Amino acid sequence: MKFKLTLFLFLSLTIEIFSQDIHFSQFWEPSAFVNPTQIGNFDGDLKITAHYRNQWSQFNTPITSMFGDVTYKLNKENQYWAFSLSMLRDQQSNLSYHQLRMAGSVSYQKRFSKVVLGGLGFQVGTRLTSIDYNKLTYNAQWDPISGQFLQSNPSYENFSAKDVYTPYLAMGTSVNIQKKKVLHTIDFAAMYVSENKRTDFVFYQPFKLTFNYHNYYTITNKVTLMPKLGFITTASANSVNSGLLVKVNLSEYNDLYAGMLYRWGIDRNGDALIPVVGCKLKKLRVGFSYDYVTSGLNQEGHKSAYEVSASYIFKSAKHKYFSIDCLRL
């Protein structure tokens, strides 16, 4: 059995460029997807988020990734529990490939002193991978007269299933260190995704490890600097996303964010410049980023990507913790 040539050409390009699990570029990636420990790292009790990414638009149907979650936090003095339900959909309709992930996460954070807050997180979920075989063509459908694959010809292929569910697990840990003018936050997470041989093809990456370091330095009462270093590694590739944002406080409830990130790999050339902007309007937070491709692959077409995100906090927290309102939406 051989799929149409364009499928493998695209998959090979995907390996060279990303060769990793689904990823987001914004300064505040979806917390339930990146590290379950961070799901409660917001100043409130209830939060809903949405995240959308569009890339590879030079194909007729680009790759789109959509993420959403709802998080509830139980506050107690010097500690809290957080619970999250999340969904992620990744698809490339032109190649008939779809992936849907649904997960539940739990996080526990404890204040060990006035300076240190640490925590652990766990996530379990299921992953649905799907291929629409009716949109693919095979060797038996080749018509030498027209020189094309004809879907009207029988394929003589027998597929046992096009929709397959497989489990995945993730665990993480984090520590926040707050001094007078500086907040350091460090987190580490590991994810295991069970293989589905029918539909994974080269997209499959069994393990993903992520590491993030954020620093929040208060310059004045109105200005905060926020440098970031993020690292993702999978079975066959790695990605580093680092840069700096500036937060400007407009009023008690309103903030603006702007900055630049740069994505690159330890064993490859630079990939993309990522300008990021965002704002906080009372309980609503929105963000926008754009990946401007800087590698040689830029010559193949317009391969830049954009992301939009939003979150809304419905309730105010009873106890004040580290309010990392820009680390995670």
CSV table of C-alpha atoms in Angstrom, one decimal:
chain,number,residue,atom,x,y,z
A,1,MET,CA,0.0,0.0,0.0
A,2,LYS,CA,1.3,3.4,-0.9
A,3,PHE,CA,-0.4,6.7,-0.2
A,4,LYS,CA,-0.4,9.6,-2.6
A,5,LEU,CA,3.0,11.2,-2.9
A,6,THR,CA,1.9,14.6,-1.6
A,7,LEU,CA,1.1,13.0,1.8
A,8,PHE,CA,4.6,11.8,2.3
A,9,LEU,CA,6.1,15.0,1.0
A,10,PHE,CA,4.2,16.9,3.6
A,11,LEU,CA,5.0,14.5,6.3
A,12,SER,CA,8.7,14.6,5.6
A,13,LEU,CA,8.6,18.4,5.7
A,14,THR,CA,6.8,18.2,9.0
A,15,ILE,CA,9.5,16.0,10.5
A,16,GLU,CA,12.3,18.4,9.4
A,17,ILE,CA,10.5,21.5,10.7
A,18,PHE,CA,8.6,20.4,13.8
A,19,SER,CA,9.1,16.7,14.3
A,20,GLN,CA,7.5,17.1,17.6
A,21,ASP,CA,4.2,17.0,19.4
A,22,ILE,CA,1.6,19.8,18.9
A,23,HIS,CA,3.1,23.0,20.2
A,24,PHE,CA,2.0,26.6,20.8
A,25,SER,CA,4.3,29.7,20.5
A,26,GLN,CA,2.8,32.3,22.8
A,27,PHE,CA,4.4,33.4,26.0
A,28,TRP,CA,1.5,31.9,27.9
A,29,GLU,CA,0.9,28.5,26.3
A,30,PRO,CA,-2.1,26.5,27.5
A,31,SER,CA,-1.2,25.4,31.0
A,32,ALA,CA,-3.2,22.2,31.0
A,33,PHE,CA,-1.4,21.2,27.8
A,34,VAL,CA,2.1,22.2,28.7
A,35,ASN,CA,2.3,21.3,32.4
A,36,PRO,CA,-0.7,20.2,34.6
A,37,THR,CA,0.9,21.6,37.7
A,38,GLN,CA,0.3,25.2,36.4
A,39,ILE,CA,-3.5,24.9,35.9
A,40,GLY,CA,-4.2,26.8,39.1
A,41,ASN,CA,-1.6,29.5,38.7
A,42,PHE,CA,-4.0,32.4,38.3
A,43,ASP,CA,-5.6,34.9,40.6
A,44,GLY,CA,-9.1,33.5,40.9
A,45,ASP,CA,-11.3,30.5,41.6
A,46,LEU,CA,-12.8,29.7,38.2
A,47,LYS,CA,-11.3,30.2,34.7
A,48,ILE,CA,-12.1,29.3,31.1
A,49,THR,CA,-9.6,29.6,28.3
A,50,ALA,CA,-9.5,29.2,24.5
A,51,HIS,CA,-6.5,29.0,22.2
A,52,TYR,CA,-6.3,28.8,18.4
A,53,ARG,CA,-3.3,28.3,16.1
A,54,ASN,CA,-3.2,28.3,12.3
A,55,GLN,CA,-0.1,27.3,10.3
A,56,TRP,CA,1.1,26.1,6.9
A,57,SER,CA,-1.5,28.2,5.1
A,58,GLN,CA,0.3,27.7,1.7
A,59,PHE,CA,-1.6,24.4,1.5
A,60,ASN,CA,-5.2,24.7,0.5
A,61,THR,CA,-6.2,23.6,4.0
A,62,PRO,CA,-3.8,24.7,6.8
A,63,ILE,CA,-3.0,22.8,10.0
A,64,THR,CA,-5.2,24.2,12.8
A,65,SER,CA,-4.9,23.5,16.5
A,66,MET,CA,-7.6,24.5,18.9
A,67,PHE,CA,-7.4,24.2,22.7
A,68,GLY,CA,-9.9,24.9,25.4
A,69,ASP,CA,-10.2,24.2,29.1
A,70,VAL,CA,-12.1,25.0,32.3
A,71,THR,CA,-10.3,25.2,35.6
A,72,TYR,CA,-11.7,25.3,39.2
A,73,LYS,CA,-9.5,26.0,42.2
A,74,LEU,CA,-10.1,25.2,45.8
A,75,ASN,CA,-8.3,27.7,48.0
A,76,LYS,CA,-7.1,27.1,51.5
A,77,GLU,CA,-4.7,29.0,53.6
A,78,ASN,CA,-1.1,28.4,52.3
A,79,GLN,CA,-2.2,25.7,49.8
A,80,TYR,CA,-4.7,25.0,47.0
A,81,TRP,CA,-6.0,22.2,44.8
A,82,ALA,CA,-7.0,22.9,41.1
A,83,PHE,CA,-8.9,20.7,38.7
A,84,SER,CA,-9.2,21.1,35.0
A,85,LEU,CA,-11.0,19.6,32.0
A,86,SER,CA,-9.4,20.3,28.6
A,87,MET,CA,-9.8,19.5,25.0
A,88,LEU,CA,-7.4,19.8,22.1
A,89,ARG,CA,-8.1,19.3,18.4
A,90,ASP,CA,-5.4,19.2,15.8
A,91,GLN,CA,-6.3,18.7,12.1
A,92,GLN,CA,-5.1,18.9,8.5
A,93,SER,CA,-8.3,18.3,6.5
A,94,ASN,CA,-6.4,18.3,3.2
A,95,LEU,CA,-4.5,15.2,4.3
A,96,SER,CA,-7.5,13.7,6.1
A,97,TYR,CA,-5.7,13.6,9.5
A,98,HIS,CA,-7.4,14.6,12.7
A,99,GLN,CA,-6.4,14.3,16.3
A,100,LEU,CA,-8.6,15.0,19.3
A,101,ARG,CA,-7.4,14.9,22.9
A,102,MET,CA,-9.6,15.1,26.0
A,103,ALA,CA,-8.0,15.1,29.5
A,104,GLY,CA,-8.6,15.8,33.1
A,105,SER,CA,-5.9,17.4,35.3
A,106,VAL,CA,-5.3,17.9,39.0
A,107,SER,CA,-2.7,20.1,40.7
A,108,TYR,CA,-1.6,20.7,44.2
A,109,GLN,CA,0.3,23.8,45.3
A,110,LYS,CA,1.7,24.5,48.7
A,111,ARG,CA,3.4,27.5,50.2
A,112,PHE,CA,6.5,26.4,52.1
A,113,SER,CA,7.4,29.9,53.2
A,114,LYS,CA,6.7,33.5,52.3
A,115,VAL,CA,9.2,33.1,49.4
A,116,VAL,CA,8.6,29.6,48.0
A,117,LEU,CA,5.5,28.0,46.5
A,118,GLY,CA,5.8,24.5,45.0
A,119,GLY,CA,3.5,22.0,43.5
A,120,LEU,CA,2.8,18.8,41.6
A,121,GLY,CA,0.4,18.0,38.8
A,122,PHE,CA,-1.0,14.9,37.1
A,123,GLN,CA,-3.0,14.5,33.9
A,124,VAL,CA,-4.8,11.5,32.2
A,125,GLY,CA,-6.6,11.6,28.9
A,126,THR,CA,-7.6,9.8,25.7
A,127,ARG,CA,-6.4,10.6,22.2
A,128,LEU,CA,-8.6,10.0,19.1
A,129,THR,CA,-6.7,9.8,15.9
A,130,SER,CA,-8.6,9.6,12.6
A,131,ILE,CA,-7.8,9.2,8.9
A,132,ASP,CA,-10.5,9.5,6.2
A,133,TYR,CA,-9.3,6.7,3.9
A,134,ASN,CA,-11.9,7.8,1.2
A,135,LYS,CA,-9.9,10.9,0.5
A,136,LEU,CA,-6.6,9.0,-0.1
A,137,THR,CA,-5.5,7.2,-3.2
A,138,TYR,CA,-3.5,4.0,-3.7
A,139,ASN,CA,-1.4,2.2,-6.3
A,140,ALA,CA,-4.4,0.2,-7.5
A,141,GLN,CA,-6.2,3.4,-8.4
A,142,TRP,CA,-3.6,4.6,-10.8
A,143,ASP,CA,-4.9,5.1,-14.3
A,144,PRO,CA,-2.0,5.0,-16.9
A,145,ILE,CA,-4.3,6.5,-19.6
A,146,SER,CA,-5.1,9.7,-17.8
A,147,GLY,CA,-1.9,9.7,-15.7
A,148,GLN,CA,-3.9,10.3,-12.5
A,149,PHE,CA,-5.1,8.4,-9.4
A,150,LEU,CA,-8.9,7.8,-9.8
A,151,GLN,CA,-10.8,7.3,-6.6
A,152,SER,CA,-13.6,5.7,-8.6
A,153,ASN,CA,-11.2,2.7,-9.2
A,154,PRO,CA,-11.3,0.1,-6.4
A,155,SER,CA,-8.4,0.4,-4.0
A,156,TYR,CA,-8.5,-3.3,-2.8
A,157,GLU,CA,-7.5,-2.1,0.6
A,158,ASN,CA,-9.1,-3.3,3.8
A,159,PHE,CA,-9.0,-1.0,6.8
A,160,SER,CA,-10.1,-2.3,10.2
A,161,ALA,CA,-10.8,1.2,11.7
A,162,LYS,CA,-10.4,4.8,10.9
A,163,ASP,CA,-11.0,6.1,14.4
A,164,VAL,CA,-8.8,4.8,17.2
A,165,TYR,CA,-8.6,5.8,20.8
A,166,THR,CA,-5.3,5.6,22.8
A,167,PRO,CA,-4.5,6.8,26.3
A,168,TYR,CA,-1.9,9.3,27.4
A,169,LEU,CA,-0.4,10.5,30.7
A,170,ALA,CA,1.4,13.6,31.9
A,171,MET,CA,3.1,14.6,35.1
A,172,GLY,CA,4.7,17.9,36.2
A,173,THR,CA,6.2,19.9,38.9
A,174,SER,CA,6.9,23.6,39.5
A,175,VAL,CA,8.4,26.0,42.0
A,176,ASN,CA,7.8,29.7,42.3
A,177,ILE,CA,10.3,31.9,44.2
A,178,GLN,CA,9.2,35.4,45.0
A,179,LYS,CA,11.5,38.1,46.3
A,180,LYS,CA,10.9,41.8,46.8
A,181,LYS,CA,11.0,42.8,43.1
A,182,VAL,CA,11.6,39.5,41.3
A,183,LEU,CA,9.5,36.4,40.8
A,184,HIS,CA,11.2,33.3,39.5
A,185,THR,CA,9.0,30.4,38.2
A,186,ILE,CA,10.4,27.1,37.0
A,187,ASP,CA,8.4,24.1,35.8
A,188,PHE,CA,9.2,20.7,34.3
A,189,ALA,CA,6.7,18.2,32.8
A,190,ALA,CA,6.8,14.8,31.0
A,191,MET,CA,4.1,13.3,28.8
A,192,TYR,CA,3.7,9.8,27.4
A,193,VAL,CA,1.4,9.1,24.4
A,194,SER,CA,0.4,5.6,23.5
A,195,GLU,CA,1.0,4.7,19.9
A,196,ASN,CA,-1.7,4.1,17.3
A,197,LYS,CA,0.0,2.3,14.4
A,198,ARG,CA,-3.0,2.7,12.0
A,199,THR,CA,-3.1,6.5,11.9
A,200,ASP,CA,-0.1,8.0,13.6
A,201,PHE,CA,2.4,7.7,10.7
A,202,VAL,CA,5.4,10.0,11.4
A,203,PHE,CA,3.3,12.3,13.6
A,204,TYR,CA,3.8,9.9,16.5
A,205,GLN,CA,6.1,11.1,19.3
A,206,PRO,CA,5.8,8.8,22.4
A,207,PHE,CA,7.5,11.1,24.9
A,208,LYS,CA,7.6,14.8,25.3
A,209,LEU,CA,9.6,16.7,27.9
A,210,THR,CA,9.1,20.4,28.6
A,211,PHE,CA,11.0,22.8,30.7
A,212,ASN,CA,10.1,26.5,31.3
A,213,TYR,CA,11.7,29.3,33.2
A,214,HIS,CA,10.0,32.7,33.6
A,215,ASN,CA,11.3,35.7,35.4
A,216,TYR,CA,9.2,38.7,36.4
A,217,TYR,CA,11.2,41.8,37.4
A,218,THR,CA,9.4,44.9,38.6
A,219,ILE,CA,11.1,48.1,37.2
A,220,THR,CA,8.5,50.5,38.4
A,221,ASN,CA,5.0,50.4,39.7
A,222,LYS,CA,3.9,50.5,36.0
A,223,VAL,CA,6.5,48.4,34.2
A,224,THR,CA,7.5,44.7,34.6
A,225,LEU,CA,10.0,42.9,32.5
A,226,MET,CA,9.2,39.2,31.8
A,227,PRO,CA,12.0,37.1,30.2
A,228,LYS,CA,11.3,33.5,29.3
A,229,LEU,CA,13.2,30.4,28.4
A,230,GLY,CA,11.2,27.4,27.2
A,231,PHE,CA,12.5,24.0,26.0
A,232,ILE,CA,10.6,21.1,24.4
A,233,THR,CA,12.2,17.8,23.4
A,234,THR,CA,10.6,14.7,21.8
A,235,ALA,CA,11.9,11.4,20.5
A,236,SER,CA,13.4,13.0,17.4
A,237,ALA,CA,13.7,16.8,17.8
A,238,ASN,CA,13.9,19.7,20.2
A,239,SER,CA,12.7,23.3,20.2
A,240,VAL,CA,13.8,26.3,22.3
A,241,ASN,CA,11.4,29.3,22.6
A,242,SER,CA,12.9,32.2,24.4
A,243,GLY,CA,12.5,36.0,24.6
A,244,LEU,CA,11.2,39.0,26.5
A,245,LEU,CA,7.9,40.6,27.2
A,246,VAL,CA,7.1,44.0,28.8
A,247,LYS,CA,4.0,44.5,31.0
A,248,VAL,CA,2.7,48.0,31.3
A,249,ASN,CA,0.1,48.6,34.1
A,250,LEU,CA,-2.5,51.0,32.9
A,251,SER,CA,-4.8,50.9,35.9
A,252,GLU,CA,-5.7,48.7,38.8
A,253,TYR,CA,-7.4,46.2,36.5
A,254,ASN,CA,-6.0,46.8,33.0
A,255,ASP,CA,-2.5,45.8,31.6
A,256,LEU,CA,-0.8,45.7,28.2
A,257,TYR,CA,1.8,43.2,27.1
A,258,ALA,CA,4.2,43.3,24.2
A,259,GLY,CA,7.5,41.6,23.3
A,260,MET,CA,9.4,39.3,21.0
A,261,LEU,CA,10.3,35.6,21.2
A,262,TYR,CA,12.6,33.5,19.1
A,263,ARG,CA,12.2,29.8,18.4
A,264,TRP,CA,15.3,27.7,17.5
A,265,GLY,CA,16.7,24.2,18.0
A,266,ILE,CA,19.9,23.1,19.7
A,267,ASP,CA,20.8,20.9,16.6
A,268,ARG,CA,19.4,23.1,13.9
A,269,ASN,CA,19.1,26.7,12.6
A,270,GLY,CA,16.8,29.4,13.9
A,271,ASP,CA,13.2,28.8,13.1
A,272,ALA,CA,11.0,31.8,13.7
A,273,LEU,CA,10.7,35.3,15.2
A,274,ILE,CA,7.5,35.6,17.3
A,275,PRO,CA,6.1,39.0,18.1
A,276,VAL,CA,3.5,38.8,20.9
A,277,VAL,CA,1.0,41.3,22.1
A,278,GLY,CA,-1.8,41.0,24.7
A,279,CYS,CA,-3.9,42.8,27.2
A,280,LYS,CA,-5.8,42.3,30.5
A,281,LEU,CA,-9.2,44.1,30.8
A,282,LYS,CA,-10.4,43.4,34.3
A,283,LYS,CA,-11.2,39.6,34.2
A,284,LEU,CA,-10.6,39.1,30.5
A,285,ARG,CA,-7.2,38.4,29.0
A,286,VAL,CA,-6.5,38.2,25.3
A,287,GLY,CA,-3.3,37.5,23.3
A,288,PHE,CA,-2.0,37.4,19.8
A,289,SER,CA,1.3,36.1,18.3
A,290,TYR,CA,2.7,35.6,14.8
A,291,ASP,CA,5.4,33.2,13.8
A,292,TYR,CA,7.6,34.8,11.1
A,293,VAL,CA,9.7,32.0,9.6
A,294,THR,CA,13.4,32.8,9.3
A,295,SER,CA,14.8,29.4,8.2
A,296,GLY,CA,15.6,28.4,4.6
A,297,LEU,CA,12.2,26.6,4.4
A,298,ASN,CA,10.7,30.1,4.1
A,299,GLN,CA,11.5,29.8,0.4
A,300,GLU,CA,9.0,27.1,-0.1
A,301,GLY,CA,6.0,29.4,0.6
A,302,HIS,CA,4.3,31.4,3.2
A,303,LYS,CA,4.8,29.1,6.2
A,304,SER,CA,4.2,31.6,9.0
A,305,ALA,CA,1.6,30.9,11.7
A,306,TYR,CA,-0.5,33.0,13.9
A,307,GLU,CA,-2.2,32.3,17.3
A,308,VAL,CA,-5.0,34.0,19.3
A,309,SER,CA,-5.9,33.2,22.8
A,310,ALA,CA,-8.4,34.4,25.5
A,311,SER,CA,-9.2,33.6,29.1
A,312,TYR,CA,-11.9,34.8,31.5
A,313,ILE,CA,-11.8,34.5,35.3
A,314,PHE,CA,-15.3,34.3,36.8
A,315,LYS,CA,-14.5,34.5,40.5
A,316,SER,CA,-12.0,36.3,42.6
A,317,ALA,CA,-9.7,34.4,44.9
A,318,LYS,CA,-10.2,34.4,48.6
A,319,HIS,CA,-6.5,34.0,49.3
A,320,LYS,CA,-3.8,35.8,47.4
A,321,TYR,CA,-1.0,33.7,45.9
A,322,PHE,CA,1.6,34.4,43.2
A,323,SER,CA,-0.6,36.1,40.6
A,324,ILE,CA,1.2,35.0,37.4
A,325,ASP,CA,-1.3,36.7,35.1
A,326,CYS,CA,1.0,36.6,32.1
A,327,LEU,CA,2.7,33.2,32.5
A,328,ARG,CA,-0.4,31.3,31.7
A,329,LEU,CA,-3.7,32.4,30.3
